[in-house]
Amino acid sequence: MTGKNELLKAIILAAGKGKRFKSDKPKVLHEVLGKPMLFYISLAVKWTNPSEIIYIVGHKKDEVIKYINCDGCKYVYQDEQLGTGDAVRRAEKYFKDFDGLVLIINGDMPLIEGETLKNAVKFVEALIRYEGAYLNDFRGYKNENVAGAVITTHMPNPFGYGRVIKDKEHKIIKIVEEKDATEKEKGIKEVNVGVYVFVGKYLAEALKKISNNNNQKEFYLTDVIDVLNRMGKDVYALEHPDYIQFLGVNNRWELAQAEDILRKKYLSFWAINGGATIHMPETVWIEFDVDLSKDVEIFQNVVLKGETKIGEGTVIEPNCIIKNSSIGKNVKILANSVIEDSVIEDNAVIGPFARIRNNAVIGENSQIGNFVEVKNSQIGKNTFAKHLSYLGDAEIGDNVNIGAGSITCNYDGIKKHKTVIKDGAFIGSDTMLVAPITVGENAMTGSGSVITKDVPDNALAIERNQQKIIPDYVIKRKKKNK
Ligand code: UD1
Ligand code: CA
């Protein structure tokens, strides 16, 4: 996107406490699929390319601002949550002399799409620019009569939303909040979704005249419509056919439902557009920053989190968790493996039951198998550690074989030390490598050895008592115990 729309500013309402969340965390920072709700709102708003984004913050504002961490964004502090009208009014200085449009959006609708906001702005621009451009009705509205528009939708269950009362020309007469609505008004299914586009200077004028004379003793933003009407200005309803993206999240159950909708949306995207096979999608979790290549195959109960990239042809078996990791092409991640902050190169085989973490790198064609933990270690190509090992703070070359049960003893109780295993080395089963230590190229260690000194290239290091044989011991013992 290039060039900001100088005739557009955006206000995001993020001051609310979210009482119904029963939480110490600010409502807008509660996460949907691994990102705070506010992330999705901000992303959608950025689509409209406003010249300025103003966040209204209040409850735990420092936490909220710290999260937003946006260059050039403006913050307005609402110390007491006196209502959405009061919230917007506090940002007045940004739009009171502004001829352009102000997009206002609630901070609690994470399913909102950028395109929808863009269209709302275009819609109002069209209303202002062309006389009577709305719905092919060319009776001719005068430009200066247009004060803005509100996105509305038909909610199957409108409970809790403001109901929209409009005339035959789609002009809104008023919006009635649930708590102030008569029984008849509660029957209306067309609701205010919480997205508004107003002409800045008219909005500022109208906000001066709203009161908190209602059942919640709050200053409602929606009350500006009545004021604008009395000023001779029109606010239009822009009806949207898809109510889903406007679901407001007011408690944790609604949060869970929004998350599930978004989760399915991403899965269908990867299946349809990304060419990924997803088995039992109802059990699969893929977050926003995950990137899948084509012909990836994902089985049930797989969780892909954070910035994770999966290469072409890679198969991820059931019950794997992968977070902030990059997985190459044609990798097999077998069941029940956990990979975090690591890199797996092409054609590697991981698991079942493997754990890979803290900047580990597993080279091409290497295999990390059952009950093997790899931490902060670089492993080369064609290297195998297939059973029951801990490899921590190690640098392991190509074509190395790590026998079952071998361990890098990297921690002496005070410090962590490094293990180096060079190309072609063969580590016998159950070797303890007491770090710091280096095993040379093509060197070997004997099974069961505790290796405390460096092993030169091509040498065998063995640390073991001589084996004793006591002939017929078992027979003698049995006789003795009779
Ligand atoms: C609001 C609308 C309602 C609409 C619904 C859509 C008003 C009066 N009502 O109701 O018509 O159908 O959204 O979901 O606007 N906030 C502040 N400061 C405040 C109060 C709220 O910043 O003093 C923020 C909240 O953090 C939230 C947003 O404004 O992000 C909406 O507030 P909320 O209390 O959730 O409004 P609703 O009752 O849902
Ligand atoms: Ca709400």
Short mmCIF file of C-alpha atoms and ligand atoms in Angstrom, two decimals:
data_model
loop_
_atom_site.label_atom_id
_atom_site.label_comp_id
_atom_site.label_asym_id
_atom_site.label_seq_id
_atom_site.Cartn_x
_atom_site.Cartn_y
_atom_site.Cartn_z
CA MET A 1 0.00 0.00 0.00
CA THR A 2 1.38 3.37 -0.92
CA GLY A 3 0.32 6.84 0.10
CA LYS A 4 -2.03 7.55 2.95
CA ASN A 5 -5.55 8.76 2.39
CA GLU A 6 -5.18 12.32 3.64
CA LEU A 7 -8.95 12.63 3.86
CA LEU A 8 -9.30 9.75 6.29
CA LYS A 9 -8.49 9.27 9.95
CA ALA A 10 -9.34 6.24 12.06
CA ILE A 11 -10.30 5.92 15.71
CA ILE A 12 -10.14 2.57 17.48
CA LEU A 13 -12.07 2.26 20.75
CA ALA A 14 -9.94 0.29 23.16
CA ALA A 15 -10.52 1.86 26.57
CA GLY A 16 -13.16 -0.49 27.91
CA LYS A 17 -12.53 -2.69 30.90
CA GLY A 18 -14.50 -5.62 29.59
CA LYS A 19 -16.21 -6.31 32.92
CA ARG A 20 -17.79 -9.43 31.52
CA PHE A 21 -14.37 -10.97 30.91
CA LYS A 22 -13.73 -11.09 34.66
CA SER A 23 -10.05 -10.57 33.98
CA ASP A 24 -7.02 -8.53 35.05
CA LYS A 25 -5.96 -8.35 31.43
CA PRO A 26 -7.44 -5.54 29.31
CA LYS A 27 -10.24 -6.92 27.14
CA VAL A 28 -8.71 -5.95 23.79
CA LEU A 29 -5.52 -7.87 24.66
CA HIS A 30 -7.32 -11.16 25.09
CA GLU A 31 -6.12 -13.44 22.35
CA VAL A 32 -7.83 -14.98 19.39
CA LEU A 33 -5.73 -17.67 17.70
CA GLY A 34 -2.53 -16.42 19.34
CA LYS A 35 -2.95 -12.68 18.72
CA PRO A 36 -4.77 -10.04 20.77
CA MET A 37 -8.15 -8.96 19.42
CA LEU A 38 -6.65 -5.52 18.91
CA PHE A 39 -4.19 -6.96 16.39
CA TYR A 40 -6.96 -7.96 14.00
CA ILE A 41 -8.81 -4.66 14.37
CA SER A 42 -5.61 -2.67 13.73
CA LEU A 43 -4.81 -4.80 10.70
CA ALA A 44 -8.26 -4.24 9.18
CA VAL A 45 -8.07 -0.50 9.87
CA LYS A 46 -4.66 -0.28 8.19
CA TRP A 47 -6.27 -1.61 5.01
CA THR A 48 -8.16 1.66 4.68
CA ASN A 49 -4.86 3.55 4.70
CA PRO A 50 -5.83 6.36 7.05
CA SER A 51 -3.50 9.33 7.47
CA GLU A 52 -3.73 8.91 11.23
CA ILE A 53 -4.78 6.13 13.61
CA ILE A 54 -5.96 7.23 17.02
CA TYR A 55 -6.39 4.67 19.78
CA ILE A 56 -8.65 5.51 22.70
CA VAL A 57 -7.10 3.75 25.66
CA GLY A 58 -8.11 3.69 29.30
CA HIS A 59 -8.22 0.54 31.36
CA LYS A 60 -4.57 -0.59 31.83
CA LYS A 61 -3.56 1.83 29.12
CA ASP A 62 0.18 1.23 29.50
CA GLU A 63 -0.22 -2.45 28.71
CA VAL A 64 -2.38 -1.66 25.71
CA ILE A 65 -0.03 1.02 24.35
CA LYS A 66 2.96 -1.25 24.91
CA TYR A 67 1.27 -3.90 22.79
CA ILE A 68 0.25 -1.54 19.98
CA ASN A 69 3.79 -0.14 19.75
CA CYS A 70 2.98 1.63 16.50
CA ASP A 71 5.05 4.30 14.85
CA GLY A 72 3.08 7.48 14.39
CA CYS A 73 -0.12 6.24 16.06
CA LYS A 74 -1.83 8.61 18.44
CA TYR A 75 -3.18 7.70 21.85
CA VAL A 76 -5.99 9.43 23.65
CA TYR A 77 -6.60 8.66 27.29
CA GLN A 78 -10.08 8.10 28.60
CA ASP A 79 -9.63 7.84 32.36
CA GLU A 80 -13.20 6.86 33.17
CA GLN A 81 -15.21 4.72 30.79
CA LEU A 82 -18.20 6.99 30.41
CA GLY A 83 -19.34 5.47 27.12
CA THR A 84 -18.37 5.24 23.45
CA GLY A 85 -19.53 8.83 22.78
CA ASP A 86 -17.32 10.16 25.57
CA ALA A 87 -14.43 8.06 24.24
CA VAL A 88 -14.63 9.53 20.74
CA ARG A 89 -15.21 13.03 22.07
CA ARG A 90 -11.86 12.89 23.85
CA ALA A 91 -10.14 12.66 20.47
CA GLU A 92 -12.01 15.74 19.25
CA LYS A 93 -8.89 17.78 18.53
CA TYR A 94 -8.00 15.35 15.74
CA PHE A 95 -11.20 15.85 13.77
CA LYS A 96 -12.98 19.03 14.82
CA ASP A 97 -11.61 21.04 11.90
CA PHE A 98 -11.30 18.06 9.60
CA ASP A 99 -13.14 18.09 6.28
CA GLY A 100 -12.34 14.46 5.66
CA LEU A 101 -13.84 11.28 7.07
CA VAL A 102 -13.34 9.62 10.42
CA LEU A 103 -13.63 5.83 10.58
CA ILE A 104 -14.56 4.67 14.08
CA ILE A 105 -14.46 1.05 15.12
CA ASN A 106 -15.05 -0.87 18.35
CA GLY A 107 -12.00 -2.73 19.60
CA ASP A 108 -13.89 -5.94 20.27
CA MET A 109 -14.74 -7.31 16.82
CA PRO A 110 -11.75 -9.44 15.81
CA LEU A 111 -13.42 -11.04 12.79
CA ILE A 112 -13.74 -7.75 10.92
CA GLU A 113 -12.17 -7.67 7.46
CA GLY A 114 -10.17 -4.81 6.00
CA GLU A 115 -12.15 -4.93 2.78
CA THR A 116 -15.37 -4.25 4.66
CA LEU A 117 -13.94 -1.10 6.24
CA LYS A 118 -12.53 0.03 2.92
CA ASN A 119 -15.93 -0.36 1.28
CA ALA A 120 -17.62 1.61 4.06
CA VAL A 121 -15.23 4.50 3.49
CA LYS A 122 -15.72 4.33 -0.28
CA PHE A 123 -19.45 4.27 0.24
CA VAL A 124 -19.46 7.52 2.19
CA GLU A 125 -17.01 9.10 -0.24
CA ALA A 126 -19.40 8.21 -3.04
CA LEU A 127 -22.38 9.62 -1.17
CA ILE A 128 -20.57 12.89 -0.75
CA ARG A 129 -19.11 13.08 -4.21
CA TYR A 130 -22.05 12.03 -6.31
CA GLU A 131 -25.53 13.22 -5.81
CA GLY A 132 -27.84 10.34 -4.97
CA ALA A 133 -25.34 7.65 -5.72
CA TYR A 134 -26.89 5.28 -3.23
CA LEU A 135 -28.77 2.26 -4.57
CA ASN A 136 -29.30 3.75 -8.03
CA ASP A 137 -31.63 6.26 -6.50
CA PHE A 138 -30.82 9.45 -8.34
CA ARG A 139 -33.22 11.80 -6.67
CA GLY A 140 -30.21 13.84 -5.74
CA TYR A 141 -28.94 14.30 -2.20
CA LYS A 142 -26.98 17.41 -1.62
CA ASN A 143 -23.38 16.65 -0.77
CA GLU A 144 -23.25 18.69 2.36
CA ASN A 145 -26.22 16.83 3.80
CA VAL A 146 -24.25 13.64 4.13
CA ALA A 147 -22.83 13.25 7.62
CA GLY A 148 -21.75 9.63 7.29
CA ALA A 149 -22.79 6.00 7.46
CA VAL A 150 -23.00 3.14 9.92
CA ILE A 151 -22.49 -0.50 8.94
CA THR A 152 -25.51 -2.55 9.90
CA THR A 153 -26.31 -6.22 9.59
CA HIS A 154 -29.09 -8.63 10.42
CA MET A 155 -28.11 -10.65 13.47
CA PRO A 156 -29.99 -13.92 13.96
CA ASN A 157 -29.73 -13.16 17.67
CA PRO A 158 -29.54 -9.39 18.04
CA PHE A 159 -29.44 -9.49 21.85
CA GLY A 160 -27.01 -6.93 23.26
CA TYR A 161 -26.60 -4.94 20.06
CA GLY A 162 -27.99 -1.49 19.29
CA ARG A 163 -31.09 -1.80 17.05
CA VAL A 164 -31.23 0.34 13.93
CA ILE A 165 -34.33 2.33 13.14
CA LYS A 166 -34.23 3.77 9.63
CA ASP A 167 -36.45 5.30 7.01
CA LYS A 168 -37.22 4.06 3.53
CA GLU A 169 -34.20 5.84 2.09
CA HIS A 170 -31.81 3.93 4.35
CA LYS A 171 -31.27 6.98 6.47
CA ILE A 172 -30.91 6.11 10.13
CA ILE A 173 -33.39 7.77 12.44
CA LYS A 174 -31.83 6.39 15.60
CA ILE A 175 -30.00 3.48 17.18
CA VAL A 176 -31.51 2.11 20.37
CA GLU A 177 -29.34 0.19 22.82
CA GLU A 178 -30.64 -3.12 24.17
CA LYS A 179 -31.04 -1.69 27.68
CA ASP A 180 -33.12 1.24 26.45
CA ALA A 181 -35.19 -0.60 23.86
CA THR A 182 -38.92 -1.15 24.04
CA GLU A 183 -40.23 -4.69 23.45
CA LYS A 184 -41.12 -3.68 19.90
CA GLU A 185 -37.66 -2.27 19.22
CA LYS A 186 -36.06 -5.44 20.61
CA GLY A 187 -37.84 -7.29 17.80
CA ILE A 188 -35.71 -5.45 15.22
CA LYS A 189 -32.93 -7.66 13.86
CA GLU A 190 -30.94 -5.02 12.02
CA VAL A 191 -28.15 -3.96 14.37
CA ASN A 192 -25.34 -1.46 14.64
CA VAL A 193 -22.13 -3.46 14.21
CA GLY A 194 -19.89 -0.79 15.75
CA VAL A 195 -18.28 0.59 12.57
CA TYR A 196 -18.96 4.22 11.69
CA VAL A 197 -17.74 6.65 9.04
CA PHE A 198 -18.49 10.29 9.79
CA VAL A 199 -17.50 13.63 8.32
CA GLY A 200 -15.05 14.86 10.96
CA LYS A 201 -16.31 18.36 11.55
CA TYR A 202 -19.97 17.32 11.76
CA LEU A 203 -19.12 14.55 14.18
CA ALA A 204 -17.33 17.03 16.47
CA GLU A 205 -20.30 19.35 16.44
CA ALA A 206 -22.80 16.58 17.20
CA LEU A 207 -20.70 15.08 20.02
CA LYS A 208 -21.04 18.35 21.93
CA LYS A 209 -24.75 17.76 22.23
CA ILE A 210 -25.11 14.16 23.38
CA SER A 211 -26.15 13.41 26.95
CA ASN A 212 -25.99 10.42 29.26
CA ASN A 213 -29.66 10.49 29.96
CA ASN A 214 -30.28 6.75 29.40
CA ASN A 215 -30.51 3.50 31.33
CA GLN A 216 -26.73 2.99 31.44
CA LYS A 217 -25.90 6.62 32.28
CA GLU A 218 -23.38 6.52 29.45
CA PHE A 219 -22.59 8.87 26.60
CA TYR A 220 -23.50 6.78 23.56
CA LEU A 221 -21.69 7.44 20.30
CA THR A 222 -24.82 6.27 18.55
CA ASP A 223 -26.71 9.29 19.92
CA VAL A 224 -24.86 11.58 17.50
CA ILE A 225 -27.21 10.33 14.80
CA ASP A 226 -30.24 11.98 16.31
CA VAL A 227 -28.25 15.19 16.85
CA LEU A 228 -27.01 15.13 13.25
CA ASN A 229 -30.54 14.59 11.99
CA ARG A 230 -31.62 17.66 13.91
CA MET A 231 -28.75 19.56 12.30
CA GLY A 232 -30.27 18.55 8.96
CA LYS A 233 -27.60 15.93 8.22
CA ASP A 234 -28.13 12.37 7.08
CA VAL A 235 -26.46 9.21 8.32
CA TYR A 236 -26.96 6.16 6.13
CA ALA A 237 -27.21 2.50 6.99
CA LEU A 238 -24.77 0.44 4.94
CA GLU A 239 -26.27 -3.00 5.26
CA HIS A 240 -23.82 -5.89 5.13
CA PRO A 241 -25.08 -9.38 4.28
CA ASP A 242 -22.56 -11.33 6.39
CA TYR A 243 -23.13 -10.89 10.12
CA ILE A 244 -20.29 -13.22 11.12
CA GLN A 245 -17.45 -10.74 10.82
CA PHE A 246 -19.24 -8.29 13.10
CA LEU A 247 -19.71 -10.56 16.09
CA GLY A 248 -18.80 -8.46 19.11
CA VAL A 249 -16.77 -10.21 21.78
CA ASN A 250 -18.05 -9.27 25.22
CA ASN A 251 -17.14 -12.34 27.27
CA ARG A 252 -14.82 -15.33 27.06
CA TRP A 253 -17.39 -17.62 25.53
CA GLU A 254 -17.89 -15.18 22.67
CA LEU A 255 -14.09 -15.02 22.46
CA ALA A 256 -13.94 -18.79 22.04
CA GLN A 257 -16.62 -18.69 19.36
CA ALA A 258 -14.88 -15.91 17.43
CA GLU A 259 -11.65 -17.87 17.65
CA ASP A 260 -13.28 -20.97 16.27
CA ILE A 261 -14.70 -19.06 13.32
CA LEU A 262 -11.31 -17.53 12.54
CA ARG A 263 -9.58 -20.88 12.93
CA LYS A 264 -11.88 -22.49 10.38
CA LYS A 265 -11.43 -19.55 8.05
CA TYR A 266 -7.64 -19.99 8.04
CA LEU A 267 -7.91 -23.77 7.62
CA SER A 268 -10.20 -23.40 4.63
CA PHE A 269 -7.80 -20.84 3.19
CA TRP A 270 -4.87 -23.27 3.45
CA ALA A 271 -6.89 -26.14 2.06
CA ILE A 272 -8.40 -24.22 -0.85
CA ASN A 273 -5.79 -21.59 -1.71
CA GLY A 274 -2.68 -23.10 -0.17
CA GLY A 275 -2.96 -26.66 -1.47
CA ALA A 276 -2.58 -28.26 1.95
CA THR A 277 -4.34 -31.45 3.01
CA ILE A 278 -5.85 -31.11 6.45
CA HIS A 279 -7.29 -34.17 8.15
CA MET A 280 -9.99 -33.68 10.77
CA PRO A 281 -9.89 -29.88 10.56
CA GLU A 282 -12.08 -29.59 13.65
CA THR A 283 -8.98 -30.56 15.68
CA VAL A 284 -6.28 -28.53 13.90
CA TRP A 285 -4.97 -25.13 15.05
CA ILE A 286 -3.03 -22.87 12.69
CA GLU A 287 -2.22 -19.31 13.76
CA PHE A 288 -2.06 -16.12 11.72
CA ASP A 289 1.72 -15.98 11.10
CA VAL A 290 2.01 -19.59 9.96
CA ASP A 291 2.94 -20.17 6.35
CA LEU A 292 2.26 -23.49 4.59
CA SER A 293 3.61 -24.55 1.21
CA LYS A 294 1.74 -26.77 -1.18
CA ASP A 295 1.32 -30.48 -0.60
CA VAL A 296 1.78 -30.14 3.11
CA GLU A 297 -0.25 -32.79 4.91
CA ILE A 298 -1.51 -32.18 8.40
CA PHE A 299 -3.11 -34.80 10.60
CA GLN A 300 -5.39 -34.45 13.60
CA ASN A 301 -4.55 -32.45 16.72
CA VAL A 302 -1.69 -30.58 15.12
CA VAL A 303 -0.95 -27.11 16.56
CA LEU A 304 1.10 -24.67 14.48
CA LYS A 305 1.91 -21.50 16.39
CA GLY A 306 3.75 -18.22 16.02
CA GLU A 307 5.97 -17.57 13.02
CA THR A 308 6.15 -21.05 11.63
CA LYS A 309 6.90 -22.02 8.05
CA ILE A 310 6.29 -25.48 6.65
CA GLY A 311 7.96 -26.49 3.38
CA GLU A 312 6.52 -28.31 0.40
CA GLY A 313 5.56 -31.94 0.80
CA THR A 314 6.11 -32.05 4.54
CA VAL A 315 3.89 -34.36 6.56
CA ILE A 316 2.96 -33.63 10.16
CA GLU A 317 1.46 -36.58 11.99
CA PRO A 318 -1.07 -36.40 14.83
CA ASN A 319 -0.48 -34.52 18.09
CA CYS A 320 2.49 -32.42 17.04
CA ILE A 321 3.09 -28.87 18.28
CA ILE A 322 5.32 -26.59 16.25
CA LYS A 323 6.03 -23.02 17.34
CA ASN A 324 8.22 -20.28 15.79
CA SER A 325 10.06 -22.79 13.65
CA SER A 326 11.02 -23.29 10.07
CA ILE A 327 10.49 -26.75 8.61
CA GLY A 328 11.99 -27.61 5.23
CA LYS A 329 10.68 -29.65 2.30
CA ASN A 330 9.59 -33.27 2.50
CA VAL A 331 10.21 -33.45 6.20
CA LYS A 332 8.36 -36.07 8.22
CA ILE A 333 7.31 -35.02 11.66
CA LEU A 334 6.00 -38.17 13.25
CA ALA A 335 3.35 -38.32 15.93
CA ASN A 336 3.62 -36.55 19.27
CA SER A 337 6.63 -34.36 18.53
CA VAL A 338 7.16 -30.82 19.86
CA ILE A 339 9.36 -28.33 18.01
CA GLU A 340 10.01 -24.77 19.24
CA ASP A 341 12.23 -21.94 17.95
CA SER A 342 14.14 -24.30 15.69
CA VAL A 343 14.99 -25.14 12.10
CA ILE A 344 14.45 -28.53 10.47
CA GLU A 345 16.06 -28.88 7.05
CA ASP A 346 14.80 -30.79 4.01
CA ASN A 347 14.05 -34.53 4.18
CA ALA A 348 14.70 -34.83 7.90
CA VAL A 349 12.61 -37.23 9.98
CA ILE A 350 11.57 -36.13 13.44
CA GLY A 351 9.82 -38.26 16.08
CA PRO A 352 7.70 -39.96 17.08
CA PHE A 353 7.92 -38.39 20.53
CA ALA A 354 10.83 -36.02 19.80
CA ARG A 355 11.38 -32.63 21.40
CA ILE A 356 13.42 -29.97 19.63
CA ARG A 357 13.89 -26.51 21.12
CA ASN A 358 15.96 -23.33 21.70
CA ASN A 359 17.49 -22.62 18.31
CA ALA A 360 18.20 -26.19 17.38
CA VAL A 361 19.05 -26.89 13.75
CA ILE A 362 18.54 -30.35 12.30
CA GLY A 363 20.34 -30.77 8.98
CA GLU A 364 19.15 -32.38 5.76
CA ASN A 365 18.29 -36.08 5.85
CA SER A 366 19.00 -36.31 9.55
CA GLN A 367 16.77 -38.30 11.88
CA ILE A 368 15.85 -37.46 15.43
CA GLY A 369 13.75 -40.24 16.83
CA ASN A 370 11.88 -41.58 19.81
CA PHE A 371 12.31 -39.72 23.09
CA VAL A 372 15.20 -37.62 21.85
CA GLU A 373 15.50 -34.04 23.11
CA VAL A 374 17.63 -31.60 21.15
CA LYS A 375 18.28 -28.20 22.72
CA ASN A 376 20.36 -25.33 21.31
CA SER A 377 22.34 -27.71 19.13
CA GLN A 378 23.36 -27.67 15.50
CA ILE A 379 23.16 -31.04 13.86
CA GLY A 380 24.59 -31.63 10.39
CA LYS A 381 23.40 -33.74 7.48
CA ASN A 382 22.67 -37.48 7.53
CA THR A 383 23.15 -37.64 11.26
CA PHE A 384 21.04 -40.05 13.29
CA ALA A 385 19.95 -39.90 16.91
CA LYS A 386 17.05 -42.25 16.87
CA HIS A 387 16.43 -43.31 20.45
CA LEU A 388 16.39 -41.92 23.99
CA SER A 389 18.98 -39.12 23.92
CA TYR A 390 19.55 -35.63 25.25
CA LEU A 391 21.64 -33.44 22.97
CA GLY A 392 22.10 -30.00 24.53
CA ASP A 393 24.51 -27.17 23.58
CA ALA A 394 26.15 -29.43 21.04
CA GLU A 395 27.66 -28.98 17.63
CA ILE A 396 27.31 -32.24 15.77
CA GLY A 397 28.65 -32.77 12.25
CA ASP A 398 27.50 -34.77 9.24
CA ASN A 399 27.11 -38.56 9.13
CA VAL A 400 27.26 -38.94 12.87
CA ASN A 401 25.48 -41.78 14.64
CA ILE A 402 24.35 -41.18 18.20
CA GLY A 403 23.60 -44.54 19.84
CA ALA A 404 20.51 -45.10 21.95
CA GLY A 405 20.59 -43.60 25.41
CA SER A 406 23.54 -41.26 24.80
CA ILE A 407 23.58 -37.93 26.57
CA THR A 408 25.54 -34.71 26.44
CA CYS A 409 26.16 -33.85 30.09
CA ASN A 410 26.15 -30.14 29.39
CA TYR A 411 25.47 -28.77 32.86
CA ASP A 412 27.84 -29.01 35.80
CA GLY A 413 25.40 -27.43 38.20
CA ILE A 414 26.78 -23.95 37.63
CA LYS A 415 27.47 -23.50 33.94
CA LYS A 416 26.43 -24.98 30.62
CA HIS A 417 29.24 -26.40 28.47
CA LYS A 418 29.55 -27.31 24.84
CA THR A 419 29.93 -30.71 23.21
CA VAL A 420 31.48 -30.97 19.75
CA ILE A 421 31.05 -34.15 17.75
CA LYS A 422 32.78 -34.05 14.40
CA ASP A 423 31.79 -35.58 11.06
CA GLY A 424 31.51 -39.34 10.85
CA ALA A 425 31.81 -39.97 14.59
CA PHE A 426 30.06 -42.99 16.09
CA ILE A 427 28.78 -42.54 19.62
CA GLY A 428 28.14 -45.94 21.18
CA SER A 429 24.89 -46.53 23.00
CA ASP A 430 24.61 -45.07 26.47
CA THR A 431 27.67 -42.83 26.16
CA MET A 432 27.83 -39.95 28.64
CA LEU A 433 29.70 -37.06 27.02
CA VAL A 434 30.78 -34.81 29.88
CA ALA A 435 31.11 -31.31 28.42
CA PRO A 436 33.16 -29.37 27.52
CA ILE A 437 34.33 -32.09 25.23
CA THR A 438 35.22 -32.78 21.60
CA VAL A 439 34.86 -36.08 19.79
CA GLY A 440 37.04 -36.03 16.67
CA GLU A 441 36.26 -36.96 13.09
CA ASN A 442 35.37 -40.62 12.56
CA ALA A 443 36.12 -41.29 16.22
CA MET A 444 34.14 -43.84 18.24
CA THR A 445 33.06 -44.21 21.84
CA GLY A 446 32.36 -47.56 23.47
CA SER A 447 28.88 -48.29 24.73
CA GLY A 448 28.29 -47.32 28.32
CA SER A 449 31.36 -45.08 28.52
CA VAL A 450 31.57 -41.88 30.53
CA ILE A 451 33.76 -39.73 28.29
CA THR A 452 35.48 -36.86 30.07
CA LYS A 453 38.49 -36.24 27.82
CA ASP A 454 38.61 -35.15 24.17
CA VAL A 455 38.69 -38.02 21.68
CA PRO A 456 41.16 -37.55 18.78
CA ASP A 457 40.13 -38.15 15.15
CA ASN A 458 39.77 -41.83 14.24
CA ALA A 459 40.30 -42.99 17.85
CA LEU A 460 38.12 -45.23 20.01
CA ALA A 461 37.46 -43.98 23.53
CA ILE A 462 36.23 -46.59 25.93
CA GLU A 463 35.73 -46.25 29.66
CA ARG A 464 34.53 -49.50 31.17
CA ASN A 465 35.57 -52.10 33.80
CA GLN A 466 36.76 -55.50 32.59
CA GLN A 467 33.82 -57.87 32.35
CA LYS A 468 33.97 -60.88 34.71
CA ILE A 469 32.44 -64.28 33.90
CA ILE A 470 31.48 -66.57 36.79
CA PRO A 471 30.64 -69.97 35.25
CA ASP A 472 27.47 -71.73 36.44
CA TYR A 473 26.76 -68.99 38.94
CA VAL A 474 23.00 -69.31 38.50
CA ILE A 475 22.89 -73.04 39.05
CA LYS A 476 25.05 -72.71 42.19
CA ARG A 477 22.86 -69.97 43.61
CA LYS A 478 19.71 -72.01 43.13
CA LYS A 479 21.21 -74.98 44.92
CA LYS A 480 22.29 -72.80 47.83
CA ASN A 481 18.79 -71.38 48.30
CA LYS A 482 17.04 -74.75 48.45
C1 UD1 B 1 -21.75 -1.01 21.20
C2 UD1 B 1 -22.77 -0.09 20.56
C3 UD1 B 1 -23.93 -0.93 20.05
C4 UD1 B 1 -23.40 -1.92 19.03
C5 UD1 B 1 -22.29 -2.78 19.63
C6 UD1 B 1 -21.64 -3.62 18.56
C7 UD1 B 1 -22.68 2.03 21.78
C8 UD1 B 1 -23.38 2.90 22.75
N1 UD1 B 1 -23.27 0.86 21.55
O1 UD1 B 1 -22.34 -1.65 22.29
O2 UD1 B 1 -24.91 -0.09 19.42
O3 UD1 B 1 -24.47 -2.76 18.58
O4 UD1 B 1 -21.28 -1.93 20.22
O5 UD1 B 1 -20.77 -4.56 19.11
O6 UD1 B 1 -21.68 2.40 21.24
N2 UD1 B 1 -15.28 1.68 24.92
C9 UD1 B 1 -14.42 2.70 25.26
N3 UD1 B 1 -14.80 3.59 26.21
C10 UD1 B 1 -15.99 3.52 26.83
C11 UD1 B 1 -16.87 2.48 26.48
C12 UD1 B 1 -16.49 1.58 25.51
O7 UD1 B 1 -13.32 2.81 24.70
O8 UD1 B 1 -16.26 4.38 27.68
C13 UD1 B 1 -14.89 0.73 23.88
C14 UD1 B 1 -14.81 -0.70 24.36
O9 UD1 B 1 -13.49 -1.01 24.76
C15 UD1 B 1 -15.23 -1.47 23.11
C16 UD1 B 1 -16.11 -0.52 22.35
O10 UD1 B 1 -15.87 0.76 22.87
O11 UD1 B 1 -14.11 -1.81 22.32
C17 UD1 B 1 -17.58 -0.87 22.48
O12 UD1 B 1 -17.95 -0.82 23.83
P1 UD1 B 1 -18.93 -1.90 24.47
O13 UD1 B 1 -19.12 -1.55 25.89
O14 UD1 B 1 -18.49 -3.27 24.16
O15 UD1 B 1 -20.27 -1.55 23.67
P2 UD1 B 1 -21.53 -2.48 23.42
O16 UD1 B 1 -22.38 -2.48 24.62
O17 UD1 B 1 -21.09 -3.78 22.89
CA CA B 2 -19.16 -4.78 22.54
#
